């Protein structure tokens, strides 16, 4: 057996120790480090990562506690083609997931992991997803050979002893194994075994593929558990809107990756909204369960934000700019000569010279971008100046509004409200969005992404939609459902709506609708704000006609939209709830 150093085994949980033994036997590390989540451990691992060249310290005066990391250039985003749901029955994974039989995948991955940690340290990372003591909180243990993963998991999840304290002697925890291997895309697999509550990820060291608490446990395995246990695991931010009178209303919002969830979750209201505040509970994932009062309650299982850096500025997200001043790990952004970071869309003008995300000399004349479009910051939620106190509440927050959002340059209005829950589920299920750099693929192409969960649903997408419909029976006071689109463009190719802080105006209408206070007009799509429903104070340079264009309903575009949604309907047909087909018929008849 390898030496158990430097942290000695800090759990007596037999299921954990025997699984760690099994993995050590397979991967043959030189050392096992049992992480405890302490500050001393963080300092020691950071120092080691710097010595090994995995992290570069940034200018500690400007950015205390901040470090820089470059990934392998072949490993910069999630890889959906390498992501598998391995269930005994292929139909349980459904037509939108890659599937392989568990035995076959286990055999393949065991062969790849055989001796994979020889001469290296194996880290055992216990963590909690969710506030301790929450009925939704889950325990995971990730075994990894990447210090970058350990330090990032320490930010993204509640990592350390508290996980063993919650687990006690239970065998019910998510078993996550991560082996970097040689970061070869040919040998890259992110395999989920929902029936075993297990994940194995090999051949990558990129966040979404390897921080196993995040997309793997909190969404893919989470959605599977949610269906079994009667709750929802969603790709949603959670925010609280506080009115000048101090009344708080909570909303969750699903947008595909890199469509502005972090910015929306940290929105700063414009000056005209004096006294209004937006508080963040989460920026990426919501776990939601009906409460005893019949409302839907949401927790954020995470403890940090893994946000897209390019485009982040004081204008787009002033709170994030403050948050990432300290204790942040930056990956694949540009490194300036004074030990600071820069990216396209940053407040600061492009540096005269810097190193790009690949480590090559970059100047403003370079053709390539300095920061990778999917470069990221990884920062503790505790640094967010607008972090809601309720973010730690084990019971979560009661949700009044569910917002679906997409990146669409045409068709989709700025905002509309679904007529009811079933219609809202149809709206979410037929969501289409232009693809972004967050996943390898055809950027800009519209793809159907039901509830922004296409890459993250751990079971048959048809059953997933059915689960949403069934949840209504467990919620006597359901949230209202909305659809928004900040990205519609005019004939000149420019965005019709300014977005960012101005989205507060849309959010206020949504909040008012939830309380029965705002005007709306009925359209074929749903309820939309009346002509004077939006408060445009302070937008003197905004052309009101652009708002009309942003809200316009175009029958031709919607015909195409319905035709496009048929693709998904046909794909999911054997498991598609018939309610969705009725909803489509109703929509067509309303045109
Ligand atoms: O890269 S992550 O999967 O962590 C973020 C995202 O794509 O939503
Ligand atoms: Mn995400």
CSV table of N, CA and C in Angstrom, one decimal, residues 33-34 107 113 135 148 156 181 203 222 317 423 446 448 464 519 562:
chain,number,residue,atom,x,y,z
A,33,UNK,N,-3.1,11.5,-0.4
A,33,UNK,CA,-3.3,12.7,0.4
A,33,UNK,C,-4.8,12.8,0.7
A,34,UNK,N,-5.2,12.7,1.9
A,34,UNK,CA,-6.6,12.8,2.4
A,34,UNK,C,-6.9,14.2,2.7
A,107,UNK,N,-14.9,-1.5,-17.9
A,107,UNK,CA,-13.8,-2.3,-18.3
A,107,UNK,C,-12.8,-1.4,-19.1
A,113,UNK,N,-7.1,3.4,-16.5
A,113,UNK,CA,-6.6,3.9,-15.2
A,113,UNK,C,-5.6,3.0,-14.5
A,135,UNK,N,-32.0,19.3,3.6
A,135,UNK,CA,-32.6,17.9,3.1
A,135,UNK,C,-32.1,17.6,1.7
A,148,UNK,N,-4.8,21.1,-9.4
A,148,UNK,CA,-5.7,22.1,-9.9
A,148,UNK,C,-7.1,21.8,-9.5
A,156,UNK,N,-15.3,25.6,-5.3
A,156,UNK,CA,-16.6,25.4,-5.9
A,156,UNK,C,-17.6,24.6,-5.0
A,181,UNK,N,-4.5,11.2,-16.9
A,181,UNK,CA,-3.8,10.5,-18.0
A,181,UNK,C,-2.9,11.5,-18.7
A,203,UNK,N,-8.6,11.8,-18.9
A,203,UNK,CA,-8.1,12.4,-20.1
A,203,UNK,C,-8.3,13.9,-20.3
A,222,UNK,N,-27.5,14.3,-10.4
A,222,UNK,CA,-28.5,15.0,-9.6
A,222,UNK,C,-29.9,14.9,-10.2
A,317,UNK,N,-20.7,43.3,-15.3
A,317,UNK,CA,-20.8,42.7,-14.0
A,317,UNK,C,-19.8,43.2,-13.0
A,423,UNK,N,-48.0,25.0,-20.1
A,423,UNK,CA,-47.5,25.8,-21.2
A,423,UNK,C,-46.0,26.2,-20.9
A,446,UNK,N,-28.2,27.4,-34.1
A,446,UNK,CA,-29.2,27.2,-33.1
A,446,UNK,C,-29.4,25.8,-32.8
A,448,UNK,N,-31.7,23.0,-30.2
A,448,UNK,CA,-32.7,22.8,-29.2
A,448,UNK,C,-32.0,22.4,-27.9
A,464,UNK,N,-37.6,13.3,-18.6
A,464,UNK,CA,-37.3,14.5,-17.8
A,464,UNK,C,-38.4,15.6,-17.9
A,519,UNK,N,-49.3,45.1,-15.6
A,519,UNK,CA,-50.1,45.0,-16.8
A,519,UNK,C,-49.5,44.0,-17.7
A,562,UNK,N,-41.6,26.3,-34.8
A,562,UNK,CA,-42.4,25.1,-34.5
A,562,UNK,C,-41.9,23.9,-35.3
